[in-house]
mmCIF file of N, CA, C and O in Angstrom:
data_model
loop_
_atom_site.group_PDB
_atom_site.id
_atom_site.type_symbol
_atom_site.label_atom_id
_atom_site.label_comp_id
_atom_site.label_asym_id
_atom_site.label_seq_id
_atom_site.Cartn_x
_atom_site.Cartn_y
_atom_site.Cartn_z
ATOM 1 N N MET A 1335 8.251 12.579 0.416
ATOM 2 C CA MET A 1335 8.803 13.023 0.019
ATOM 3 C C MET A 1335 8.182 12.043 -1.021
ATOM 4 O O MET A 1335 7.446 11.296 -1.310
ATOM 5 N N ARG A 1336 7.796 13.296 -2.672
ATOM 6 C CA ARG A 1336 6.946 12.534 -3.454
ATOM 7 C C ARG A 1336 8.308 12.140 -4.711
ATOM 8 O O ARG A 1336 9.017 12.563 -4.981
ATOM 9 N N THR A 1337 7.858 10.735 -5.324
ATOM 10 C CA THR A 1337 8.516 10.508 -6.226
ATOM 11 C C THR A 1337 7.083 9.904 -8.009
ATOM 12 O O THR A 1337 6.462 9.760 -7.664
ATOM 13 N N THR A 1338 7.998 10.233 -8.607
ATOM 14 C CA THR A 1338 7.182 9.996 -10.004
ATOM 15 C C THR A 1338 7.638 8.587 -10.250
ATOM 16 O O THR A 1338 8.994 8.018 -10.687
ATOM 17 N N PRO A 1339 6.476 7.628 -10.632
ATOM 18 C CA PRO A 1339 6.651 6.442 -11.216
ATOM 19 C C PRO A 1339 7.079 6.082 -12.072
ATOM 20 O O PRO A 1339 7.042 6.988 -13.516
ATOM 21 N N ALA A 1340 8.217 5.621 -12.564
ATOM 22 C CA ALA A 1340 8.828 5.062 -14.132
ATOM 23 C C ALA A 1340 7.818 4.680 -15.105
ATOM 24 O O ALA A 1340 7.840 4.550 -16.200
ATOM 25 N N VAL A 1341 6.935 3.669 -14.519
ATOM 26 C CA VAL A 1341 5.678 2.696 -15.374
ATOM 27 C C VAL A 1341 4.565 3.286 -14.668
ATOM 28 O O VAL A 1341 4.461 2.942 -13.374
ATOM 29 N N LEU A 1342 3.676 3.337 -15.785
ATOM 30 C CA LEU A 1342 2.350 3.087 -14.945
ATOM 31 C C LEU A 1342 1.339 2.053 -15.782
ATOM 32 O O LEU A 1342 1.678 1.614 -17.154
ATOM 33 N N VAL A 1343 0.750 0.973 -15.392
ATOM 34 C CA VAL A 1343 0.343 -0.295 -16.277
ATOM 35 C C VAL A 1343 -1.367 0.377 -15.702
ATOM 36 O O VAL A 1343 -1.967 0.059 -14.715
ATOM 37 N N PHE A 1344 -1.890 0.196 -16.837
ATOM 38 C CA PHE A 1344 -3.517 -0.030 -16.778
ATOM 39 C C PHE A 1344 -3.988 -1.446 -17.504
ATOM 40 O O PHE A 1344 -3.550 -2.067 -17.992
ATOM 41 N N ASP A 1345 -5.147 -1.678 -16.614
ATOM 42 C CA ASP A 1345 -5.823 -2.672 -16.894
ATOM 43 C C ASP A 1345 -6.816 -2.836 -17.948
ATOM 44 O O ASP A 1345 -7.700 -2.024 -17.675
ATOM 45 N N VAL A 1346 -6.248 -3.621 -19.061
ATOM 46 C CA VAL A 1346 -7.568 -3.039 -20.574
ATOM 47 C C VAL A 1346 -8.297 -4.479 -20.132
ATOM 48 O O VAL A 1346 -9.513 -4.264 -21.049
ATOM 49 N N ASN A 1347 -8.427 -5.203 -19.951
ATOM 50 C CA ASN A 1347 -9.074 -6.793 -19.809
ATOM 51 C C ASN A 1347 -10.343 -6.394 -19.362
ATOM 52 O O ASN A 1347 -10.157 -5.897 -18.172
ATOM 53 N N GLU A 1348 -11.398 -6.879 -19.589
ATOM 54 C CA GLU A 1348 -12.817 -6.814 -19.273
ATOM 55 C C GLU A 1348 -13.556 -5.203 -19.641
ATOM 56 O O GLU A 1348 -14.300 -4.894 -19.681
ATOM 57 N N THR A 1349 -12.231 -4.408 -19.540
ATOM 58 C CA THR A 1349 -12.703 -3.011 -19.720
ATOM 59 C C THR A 1349 -12.782 -2.299 -21.230
ATOM 60 O O THR A 1349 -13.941 -1.976 -21.620
ATOM 61 N N LEU A 1350 -11.840 -2.898 -21.590
ATOM 62 C CA LEU A 1350 -11.838 -2.575 -23.422
ATOM 63 C C LEU A 1350 -11.810 -3.830 -23.860
ATOM 64 O O LEU A 1350 -13.067 -3.837 -24.947
ATOM 65 N N SER A 1351 -12.072 -4.959 -23.416
ATOM 66 C CA SER A 1351 -12.234 -6.038 -24.047
ATOM 67 C C SER A 1351 -13.367 -6.520 -23.859
ATOM 68 O O SER A 1351 -14.032 -6.952 -22.805
ATOM 69 N N ASP A 1352 -14.087 -7.486 -24.388
ATOM 70 C CA ASP A 1352 -15.643 -8.408 -24.404
ATOM 71 C C ASP A 1352 -15.596 -9.715 -24.141
ATOM 72 O O ASP A 1352 -14.944 -10.441 -24.760
ATOM 73 N N MET A 1353 -15.839 -9.991 -22.574
ATOM 74 C CA MET A 1353 -15.379 -11.054 -21.928
ATOM 75 C C MET A 1353 -16.493 -12.295 -22.294
ATOM 76 O O MET A 1353 -16.412 -13.305 -21.805
ATOM 77 N N THR A 1354 -17.548 -11.662 -22.922
ATOM 78 C CA THR A 1354 -18.737 -12.536 -23.105
ATOM 79 C C THR A 1354 -18.218 -14.057 -23.718
ATOM 80 O O THR A 1354 -18.888 -15.623 -23.466
ATOM 81 N N PRO A 1355 -17.375 -14.303 -24.644
ATOM 82 C CA PRO A 1355 -17.293 -15.326 -25.548
ATOM 83 C C PRO A 1355 -16.133 -16.081 -24.153
ATOM 84 O O PRO A 1355 -16.618 -17.537 -24.771
ATOM 85 N N MET A 1356 -16.002 -15.927 -23.406
ATOM 86 C CA MET A 1356 -15.229 -16.896 -22.690
ATOM 87 C C MET A 1356 -16.354 -17.680 -21.626
ATOM 88 O O MET A 1356 -16.261 -18.721 -21.510
ATOM 89 N N LYS A 1357 -17.396 -17.322 -21.394
ATOM 90 C CA LYS A 1357 -18.614 -18.432 -21.104
ATOM 91 C C LYS A 1357 -18.665 -19.604 -21.693
ATOM 92 O O LYS A 1357 -18.410 -20.894 -21.505
ATOM 93 N N ASN A 1358 -18.786 -19.279 -23.286
ATOM 94 C CA ASN A 1358 -18.852 -20.380 -24.185
ATOM 95 C C ASN A 1358 -18.140 -21.212 -24.285
ATOM 96 O O ASN A 1358 -17.813 -22.688 -23.790
ATOM 97 N N ALA A 1359 -16.462 -20.656 -23.893
ATOM 98 C CA ALA A 1359 -15.444 -21.923 -23.834
ATOM 99 C C ALA A 1359 -15.347 -22.086 -22.762
ATOM 100 O O ALA A 1359 -14.827 -23.613 -22.897
ATOM 101 N N PHE A 1360 -15.797 -21.590 -21.935
ATOM 102 C CA PHE A 1360 -16.085 -22.414 -20.570
ATOM 103 C C PHE A 1360 -16.671 -23.757 -20.560
ATOM 104 O O PHE A 1360 -16.319 -24.982 -20.252
ATOM 105 N N THR A 1361 -18.095 -23.607 -20.815
ATOM 106 C CA THR A 1361 -19.233 -24.627 -21.202
ATOM 107 C C THR A 1361 -18.488 -25.476 -22.466
ATOM 108 O O THR A 1361 -18.849 -26.811 -21.696
ATOM 109 N N GLU A 1362 -17.979 -25.275 -23.442
ATOM 110 C CA GLU A 1362 -17.600 -26.218 -24.303
ATOM 111 C C GLU A 1362 -16.558 -26.997 -23.754
ATOM 112 O O GLU A 1362 -16.273 -28.220 -24.126
ATOM 113 N N SER A 1363 -15.483 -26.335 -22.826
ATOM 114 C CA SER A 1363 -14.882 -27.509 -22.029
ATOM 115 C C SER A 1363 -15.030 -28.138 -20.531
ATOM 116 O O SER A 1363 -14.393 -28.399 -20.160
ATOM 117 N N GLY A 1364 -16.688 -28.436 -20.468
ATOM 118 C CA GLY A 1364 -17.103 -28.943 -19.313
ATOM 119 C C GLY A 1364 -17.330 -27.748 -18.255
ATOM 120 O O GLY A 1364 -17.316 -28.859 -17.016
ATOM 121 N N LEU A 1365 -17.243 -26.963 -18.154
ATOM 122 C CA LEU A 1365 -17.024 -26.208 -17.014
ATOM 123 C C LEU A 1365 -18.402 -25.114 -17.306
ATOM 124 O O LEU A 1365 -18.896 -24.834 -18.019
ATOM 125 N N HIS A 1366 -18.972 -24.919 -15.865
ATOM 126 C CA HIS A 1366 -20.123 -24.071 -15.479
ATOM 127 C C HIS A 1366 -19.550 -22.644 -15.943
ATOM 128 O O HIS A 1366 -18.445 -21.997 -15.928
ATOM 129 N N GLU A 1367 -20.523 -21.667 -17.013
ATOM 130 C CA GLU A 1367 -19.926 -20.511 -17.869
ATOM 131 C C GLU A 1367 -19.533 -19.326 -16.345
ATOM 132 O O GLU A 1367 -19.157 -18.666 -17.091
ATOM 133 N N THR A 1368 -20.173 -19.796 -15.155
ATOM 134 C CA THR A 1368 -20.302 -18.695 -14.022
ATOM 135 C C THR A 1368 -18.573 -18.670 -13.817
ATOM 136 O O THR A 1368 -18.160 -17.779 -12.907
ATOM 137 N N LEU A 1369 -18.165 -20.087 -13.792
ATOM 138 C CA LEU A 1369 -16.828 -19.948 -13.491
ATOM 139 C C LEU A 1369 -15.931 -18.980 -14.140
ATOM 140 O O LEU A 1369 -14.630 -19.002 -13.701
ATOM 141 N N SER A 1370 -16.342 -18.687 -15.303
ATOM 142 C CA SER A 1370 -15.265 -18.137 -16.442
ATOM 143 C C SER A 1370 -14.775 -16.652 -15.169
ATOM 144 O O SER A 1370 -13.728 -15.928 -15.200
ATOM 145 N N ARG A 1371 -15.636 -15.838 -14.632
ATOM 146 C CA ARG A 1371 -15.748 -14.654 -14.434
ATOM 147 C C ARG A 1371 -14.879 -14.955 -12.577
ATOM 148 O O ARG A 1371 -13.844 -14.260 -12.799
ATOM 149 N N LEU A 1372 -15.088 -16.188 -12.246
ATOM 150 C CA LEU A 1372 -14.576 -16.472 -10.678
ATOM 151 C C LEU A 1372 -12.811 -16.341 -11.240
ATOM 152 O O LEU A 1372 -12.158 -15.905 -10.439
ATOM 153 N N TRP A 1373 -12.685 -17.599 -12.495
ATOM 154 C CA TRP A 1373 -11.345 -17.313 -12.746
ATOM 155 C C TRP A 1373 -10.476 -16.113 -13.237
ATOM 156 O O TRP A 1373 -9.391 -16.331 -12.754
ATOM 157 N N PHE A 1374 -11.595 -15.271 -13.837
ATOM 158 C CA PHE A 1374 -10.652 -14.074 -14.379
ATOM 159 C C PHE A 1374 -10.266 -12.961 -13.136
ATOM 160 O O PHE A 1374 -9.106 -12.655 -12.822
ATOM 161 N N ALA A 1375 -11.320 -13.262 -11.982
ATOM 162 C CA ALA A 1375 -10.930 -12.457 -10.472
ATOM 163 C C ALA A 1375 -9.780 -13.175 -10.020
ATOM 164 O O ALA A 1375 -9.168 -12.510 -9.651
ATOM 165 N N GLU A 1376 -9.477 -14.698 -9.975
ATOM 166 C CA GLU A 1376 -8.425 -15.069 -9.385
ATOM 167 C C GLU A 1376 -7.386 -14.963 -10.074
ATOM 168 O O GLU A 1376 -5.949 -14.664 -9.650
ATOM 169 N N LEU A 1377 -7.213 -14.474 -11.378
ATOM 170 C CA LEU A 1377 -6.214 -14.380 -12.133
ATOM 171 C C LEU A 1377 -5.449 -13.172 -11.930
ATOM 172 O O LEU A 1377 -4.092 -13.184 -12.161
ATOM 173 N N LEU A 1378 -6.602 -12.073 -11.750
ATOM 174 C CA LEU A 1378 -5.767 -10.761 -11.472
ATOM 175 C C LEU A 1378 -5.441 -10.495 -10.227
ATOM 176 O O LEU A 1378 -4.473 -10.365 -10.056
ATOM 177 N N ARG A 1379 -6.223 -11.236 -8.724
ATOM 178 C CA ARG A 1379 -5.415 -11.304 -7.918
ATOM 179 C C ARG A 1379 -4.123 -11.947 -7.758
ATOM 180 O O ARG A 1379 -3.357 -11.123 -7.231
ATOM 181 N N ASP A 1380 -4.184 -13.137 -8.659
ATOM 182 C CA ASP A 1380 -2.622 -13.806 -8.365
ATOM 183 C C ASP A 1380 -1.633 -12.978 -9.277
ATOM 184 O O ASP A 1380 -0.217 -12.575 -8.596
ATOM 185 N N GLY A 1381 -1.824 -12.160 -10.233
ATOM 186 C CA GLY A 1381 -1.298 -11.346 -10.897
ATOM 187 C C GLY A 1381 -0.444 -10.130 -10.257
ATOM 188 O O GLY A 1381 0.851 -9.730 -10.008
ATOM 189 N N PHE A 1382 -1.508 -9.816 -9.090
ATOM 190 C CA PHE A 1382 -1.331 -8.180 -8.694
ATOM 191 C C PHE A 1382 -0.044 -8.608 -7.589
ATOM 192 O O PHE A 1382 0.751 -7.793 -7.558
ATOM 193 N N ALA A 1383 -0.693 -9.973 -6.744
ATOM 194 C CA ALA A 1383 0.078 -10.374 -5.678
ATOM 195 C C ALA A 1383 1.210 -10.710 -6.240
ATOM 196 O O ALA A 1383 2.309 -10.267 -5.456
ATOM 197 N N LEU A 1384 1.363 -11.353 -7.228
ATOM 198 C CA LEU A 1384 3.179 -11.414 -7.925
ATOM 199 C C LEU A 1384 4.028 -10.319 -7.956
ATOM 200 O O LEU A 1384 4.599 -10.294 -7.580
ATOM 201 N N THR A 1385 3.020 -9.534 -8.870
ATOM 202 C CA THR A 1385 3.953 -8.327 -9.004
ATOM 203 C C THR A 1385 3.883 -7.479 -7.708
ATOM 204 O O THR A 1385 5.336 -7.117 -7.909
ATOM 205 N N THR A 1386 3.423 -7.365 -7.114
ATOM 206 C CA THR A 1386 3.863 -6.745 -5.298
ATOM 207 C C THR A 1386 5.120 -7.753 -4.901
ATOM 208 O O THR A 1386 5.680 -6.948 -4.356
ATOM 209 N N THR A 1387 5.222 -9.124 -5.238
ATOM 210 C CA THR A 1387 6.524 -9.242 -4.583
ATOM 211 C C THR A 1387 7.462 -9.463 -5.330
ATOM 212 O O THR A 1387 8.584 -9.837 -4.844
ATOM 213 N N GLY A 1388 7.621 -8.871 -6.145
ATOM 214 C CA GLY A 1388 8.441 -8.671 -7.087
ATOM 215 C C GLY A 1388 8.845 -9.682 -8.341
ATOM 216 O O GLY A 1388 9.800 -9.544 -9.208
ATOM 217 N N GLU A 1389 7.763 -10.690 -8.499
ATOM 218 C CA GLU A 1389 7.426 -11.278 -9.344
ATOM 219 C C GLU A 1389 7.182 -11.072 -10.772
ATOM 220 O O GLU A 1389 5.887 -10.058 -10.632
ATOM 221 N N ASN A 1390 7.569 -11.307 -12.046
ATOM 222 C CA ASN A 1390 6.832 -10.948 -12.901
ATOM 223 C C ASN A 1390 6.612 -11.748 -14.149
ATOM 224 O O ASN A 1390 7.406 -11.810 -15.282
ATOM 225 N N PRO A 1391 5.890 -12.823 -13.543
ATOM 226 C CA PRO A 1391 5.512 -14.227 -14.889
ATOM 227 C C PRO A 1391 4.832 -13.757 -15.949
ATOM 228 O O PRO A 1391 4.284 -12.295 -15.715
ATOM 229 N N ALA A 1392 4.668 -14.229 -17.003
ATOM 230 C CA ALA A 1392 4.175 -13.674 -18.130
ATOM 231 C C ALA A 1392 2.705 -13.793 -17.725
ATOM 232 O O ALA A 1392 2.142 -15.083 -17.331
ATOM 233 N N PHE A 1393 1.794 -13.031 -17.895
ATOM 234 C CA PHE A 1393 0.371 -13.441 -17.745
ATOM 235 C C PHE A 1393 -0.271 -14.286 -18.349
ATOM 236 O O PHE A 1393 -0.698 -15.014 -17.636
ATOM 237 N N LEU A 1394 -0.099 -14.680 -19.651
ATOM 238 C CA LEU A 1394 -0.547 -16.311 -19.697
ATOM 239 C C LEU A 1394 -0.366 -17.312 -19.110
ATOM 240 O O LEU A 1394 -0.862 -18.274 -19.092
ATOM 241 N N ASP A 1395 1.086 -17.370 -18.431
ATOM 242 C CA ASP A 1395 1.498 -18.443 -17.708
ATOM 243 C C ASP A 1395 0.771 -18.516 -16.523
ATOM 244 O O ASP A 1395 0.597 -19.676 -16.284
ATOM 245 N N ILE A 1396 0.194 -17.454 -16.030
ATOM 246 C CA ILE A 1396 -0.635 -17.342 -14.923
ATOM 247 C C ILE A 1396 -2.082 -17.980 -15.232
ATOM 248 O O ILE A 1396 -2.377 -18.631 -14.829
ATOM 249 N N ALA A 1397 -2.247 -17.137 -16.322
ATOM 250 C CA ALA A 1397 -3.680 -17.623 -16.783
ATOM 251 C C ALA A 1397 -3.597 -19.120 -17.332
ATOM 252 O O ALA A 1397 -4.973 -19.540 -16.358
ATOM 253 N N SER A 1398 -2.925 -19.514 -17.649
ATOM 254 C CA SER A 1398 -3.134 -20.915 -18.584
ATOM 255 C C SER A 1398 -2.826 -22.131 -17.093
ATOM 256 O O SER A 1398 -3.697 -22.894 -16.872
ATOM 257 N N ASP A 1399 -1.946 -21.858 -15.684
ATOM 258 C CA ASP A 1399 -1.593 -22.371 -14.780
ATOM 259 C C ASP A 1399 -2.839 -22.282 -13.734
ATOM 260 O O ASP A 1399 -3.731 -23.510 -13.063
ATOM 261 N N SER A 1400 -3.294 -21.285 -13.346
ATOM 262 C CA SER A 1400 -5.076 -21.113 -12.708
ATOM 263 C C SER A 1400 -5.893 -21.757 -13.504
ATOM 264 O O SER A 1400 -6.952 -22.515 -12.974
ATOM 265 N N LEU A 1401 -5.911 -22.084 -14.842
ATOM 266 C CA LEU A 1401 -7.025 -22.148 -15.603
ATOM 267 C C LEU A 1401 -6.955 -23.807 -15.514
ATOM 268 O O LEU A 1401 -8.116 -24.713 -15.292
ATOM 269 N N HIS A 1402 -5.974 -24.175 -15.464
ATOM 270 C CA HIS A 1402 -5.496 -25.888 -15.103
ATOM 271 C C HIS A 1402 -5.726 -26.439 -13.644
ATOM 272 O O HIS A 1402 -6.655 -27.585 -13.635
ATOM 273 N N ARG A 1403 -5.347 -25.448 -13.016
ATOM 274 C CA ARG A 1403 -5.796 -26.101 -11.473
ATOM 275 C C ARG A 1403 -7.638 -25.675 -11.218
ATOM 276 O O ARG A 1403 -8.175 -26.449 -10.425
ATOM 277 N N LEU A 1404 -7.997 -24.823 -12.167
ATOM 278 C CA LEU A 1404 -9.372 -24.984 -12.108
ATOM 279 C C LEU A 1404 -10.484 -25.904 -12.195
ATOM 280 O O LEU A 1404 -11.367 -26.534 -12.006
ATOM 281 N N LEU A 1405 -9.861 -26.392 -13.683
ATOM 282 C CA LEU A 1405 -10.438 -27.668 -14.362
ATOM 283 C C LEU A 1405 -10.288 -28.894 -13.266
ATOM 284 O O LEU A 1405 -11.189 -29.828 -13.472
ATOM 285 N N THR A 1406 -9.293 -29.236 -13.074
ATOM 286 C CA THR A 1406 -9.004 -30.097 -11.877
ATOM 287 C C THR A 1406 -9.416 -30.212 -10.927
ATOM 288 O O THR A 1406 -9.901 -31.447 -10.382
ATOM 289 N N GLN A 1407 -8.954 -29.099 -10.416
ATOM 290 C CA GLN A 1407 -10.633 -28.704 -9.185
ATOM 291 C C GLN A 1407 -11.878 -29.428 -9.372
ATOM 292 O O GLN A 1407 -12.456 -29.797 -8.729
ATOM 293 N N THR A 1408 -12.403 -28.913 -10.593
ATOM 294 C CA THR A 1408 -13.998 -29.176 -11.037
ATOM 295 C C THR A 1408 -14.330 -30.645 -11.836
ATOM 296 O O THR A 1408 -15.336 -30.962 -11.096
ATOM 297 N N LEU A 1409 -13.228 -30.849 -12.286
ATOM 298 C CA LEU A 1409 -13.769 -32.273 -13.160
ATOM 299 C C LEU A 1409 -12.295 -33.272 -12.518
ATOM 300 O O LEU A 1409 -12.742 -34.396 -13.140
ATOM 301 N N GLY A 1410 -12.090 -33.158 -11.513
ATOM 302 C CA GLY A 1410 -11.135 -33.789 -11.420
ATOM 303 C C GLY A 1410 -9.794 -34.440 -11.985
ATOM 304 O O GLY A 1410 -9.896 -33.725 -13.034
ATOM 305 N N PRO A 1411 -8.617 -35.383 -11.520
ATOM 306 C CA PRO A 1411 -7.594 -35.324 -11.678
ATOM 307 C C PRO A 1411 -7.385 -35.710 -13.422
ATOM 308 O O PRO A 1411 -8.430 -36.649 -13.669
ATOM 309 N N GLY A 1412 -6.907 -35.291 -14.221
ATOM 310 C CA GLY A 1412 -6.999 -35.311 -15.661
ATOM 311 C C GLY A 1412 -6.182 -34.787 -16.334
ATOM 312 O O GLY A 1412 -5.249 -33.872 -16.103
ATOM 313 N N ASN A 1413 -5.935 -34.686 -17.999
ATOM 314 C CA ASN A 1413 -5.301 -34.130 -18.585
ATOM 315 C C ASN A 1413 -5.904 -33.358 -19.307
ATOM 316 O O ASN A 1413 -7.048 -33.604 -20.192
ATOM 317 N N TYR A 1414 -5.712 -31.792 -19.053
ATOM 318 C CA TYR A 1414 -6.790 -30.919 -19.734
ATOM 319 C C TYR A 1414 -6.147 -29.896 -20.395
ATOM 320 O O TYR A 1414 -6.338 -28.574 -20.619
ATOM 321 N N GLN A 1415 -4.974 -30.658 -21.265
ATOM 322 C CA GLN A 1415 -4.335 -29.515 -22.249
ATOM 323 C C GLN A 1415 -4.900 -29.142 -23.409
ATOM 324 O O GLN A 1415 -5.402 -27.960 -23.757
ATOM 325 N N ASN A 1416 -6.063 -30.085 -23.952
ATOM 326 C CA ASN A 1416 -6.978 -29.164 -25.131
ATOM 327 C C ASN A 1416 -8.062 -28.301 -24.352
ATOM 328 O O ASN A 1416 -8.262 -27.131 -25.001
ATOM 329 N N GLN A 1417 -8.454 -28.838 -23.334
ATOM 330 C CA GLN A 1417 -9.479 -27.509 -23.055
ATOM 331 C C GLN A 1417 -8.702 -25.803 -22.476
ATOM 332 O O GLN A 1417 -9.160 -25.085 -22.593
ATOM 333 N N THR A 1418 -7.630 -26.350 -21.962
ATOM 334 C CA THR A 1418 -6.937 -25.090 -21.419
ATOM 335 C C THR A 1418 -6.158 -24.302 -22.977
ATOM 336 O O THR A 1418 -6.312 -22.977 -22.602
ATOM 337 N N ASN A 1419 -6.098 -25.161 -23.812
ATOM 338 C CA ASN A 1419 -5.809 -24.608 -24.958
ATOM 339 C C ASN A 1419 -6.851 -23.762 -25.342
ATOM 340 O O ASN A 1419 -6.838 -22.638 -26.588
ATOM 341 N N HIS A 1420 -7.813 -24.327 -25.702
ATOM 342 C CA HIS A 1420 -9.246 -23.679 -26.014
ATOM 343 C C HIS A 1420 -9.431 -22.317 -25.553
ATOM 344 O O HIS A 1420 -9.866 -21.613 -26.172
ATOM 345 N N ILE A 1421 -9.713 -22.621 -24.147
ATOM 346 C CA ILE A 1421 -10.076 -21.571 -23.261
ATOM 347 C C ILE A 1421 -8.611 -20.212 -23.739
ATOM 348 O O ILE A 1421 -9.447 -19.019 -23.697
ATOM 349 N N MET A 1422 -7.709 -20.342 -23.553
ATOM 350 C CA MET A 1422 -6.728 -19.436 -23.655
ATOM 351 C C MET A 1422 -6.727 -18.878 -25.294
ATOM 352 O O MET A 1422 -6.247 -17.971 -25.340
ATOM 353 N N GLY A 1423 -7.241 -19.526 -25.944
ATOM 354 C CA GLY A 1423 -7.086 -19.028 -27.440
ATOM 355 C C GLY A 1423 -8.383 -18.048 -27.755
ATOM 356 O O GLY A 1423 -8.339 -17.129 -28.001
ATOM 357 N N VAL A 1424 -9.479 -18.687 -26.769
ATOM 358 C CA VAL A 1424 -10.485 -17.958 -26.614
ATOM 359 C C VAL A 1424 -10.027 -16.402 -25.937
ATOM 360 O O VAL A 1424 -10.415 -15.537 -26.478
ATOM 361 N N PHE A 1425 -9.605 -16.246 -24.851
ATOM 362 C CA PHE A 1425 -9.113 -15.512 -23.881
ATOM 363 C C PHE A 1425 -8.032 -14.539 -25.051
ATOM 364 O O PHE A 1425 -8.098 -13.348 -25.226
ATOM 365 N N LYS A 1426 -6.961 -15.111 -25.622
ATOM 366 C CA LYS A 1426 -6.372 -13.910 -26.671
ATOM 367 C C LYS A 1426 -6.695 -13.374 -27.513
ATOM 368 O O LYS A 1426 -6.187 -12.786 -28.123
ATOM 369 N N ASN A 1427 -7.761 -13.934 -27.886
ATOM 370 C CA ASN A 1427 -9.164 -13.391 -29.248
ATOM 371 C C ASN A 1427 -10.136 -12.846 -29.268
ATOM 372 O O ASN A 1427 -10.505 -12.945 -29.751
ATOM 373 N N LEU A 1428 -10.157 -12.153 -27.538
ATOM 374 C CA LEU A 1428 -11.391 -11.486 -27.352
ATOM 375 C C LEU A 1428 -11.501 -10.240 -28.278
ATOM 376 O O LEU A 1428 -10.943 -9.303 -28.562
ATOM 377 N N PRO A 1429 -12.554 -9.893 -28.513
ATOM 378 C CA PRO A 1429 -12.766 -8.743 -29.236
ATOM 379 C C PRO A 1429 -12.945 -7.729 -28.442
ATOM 380 O O PRO A 1429 -13.228 -7.582 -27.204
ATOM 381 N N LEU A 1430 -12.891 -6.390 -29.182
ATOM 382 C CA LEU A 1430 -12.881 -5.079 -28.014
ATOM 383 C C LEU A 1430 -14.880 -5.276 -27.910
ATOM 384 O O LEU A 1430 -15.284 -5.497 -28.731
ATOM 385 N N HIS A 1431 -14.984 -4.189 -26.819
ATOM 386 C CA HIS A 1431 -16.585 -3.581 -27.088
ATOM 387 C C HIS A 1431 -16.590 -2.632 -28.102
ATOM 388 O O HIS A 1431 -15.645 -1.846 -28.470
ATOM 389 N N PRO A 1432 -18.001 -2.603 -28.442
ATOM 390 C CA PRO A 1432 -18.096 -1.896 -29.967
ATOM 391 C C PRO A 1432 -17.751 -0.382 -29.638
ATOM 392 O O PRO A 1432 -17.532 0.159 -30.841
ATOM 393 N N ASP A 1433 -18.096 0.154 -28.719
ATOM 394 C CA ASP A 1433 -17.801 1.762 -28.264
ATOM 395 C C ASP A 1433 -16.342 2.078 -28.255
ATOM 396 O O ASP A 1433 -15.899 2.838 -28.262
ATOM 397 N N VAL A 1434 -15.599 0.884 -27.877
ATOM 398 C CA VAL A 1434 -14.084 1.244 -28.139
ATOM 399 C C VAL A 1434 -13.816 1.697 -29.150
ATOM 400 O O VAL A 1434 -12.487 2.316 -29.342
ATOM 401 N N ALA A 1435 -13.394 0.877 -30.377
ATOM 402 C CA ALA A 1435 -12.766 0.963 -31.470
ATOM 403 C C ALA A 1435 -13.491 2.537 -31.925
ATOM 404 O O ALA A 1435 -12.623 3.216 -32.324
#
């Protein structure tokens, strides 16, 4: 039996937005720039997994939580609210790739 989905969701991060500024944000926060790609891949994985189980937390909440865990795992225990806020600020304001506009 064929059904029509009620909603289609497209992933636009990295496809439409330029993730390059994330490297600098990670470096400025004490992390190696290559961790930005790992963090983003894990963020997508966790978001997809939660969605398939019926959970629907805010994307930015998942992003902030996973970022805080990465900071703790990499730099050790501590308060990383400033670093999290800085990286999330960059993430929320990523520019579009030039050919998108």
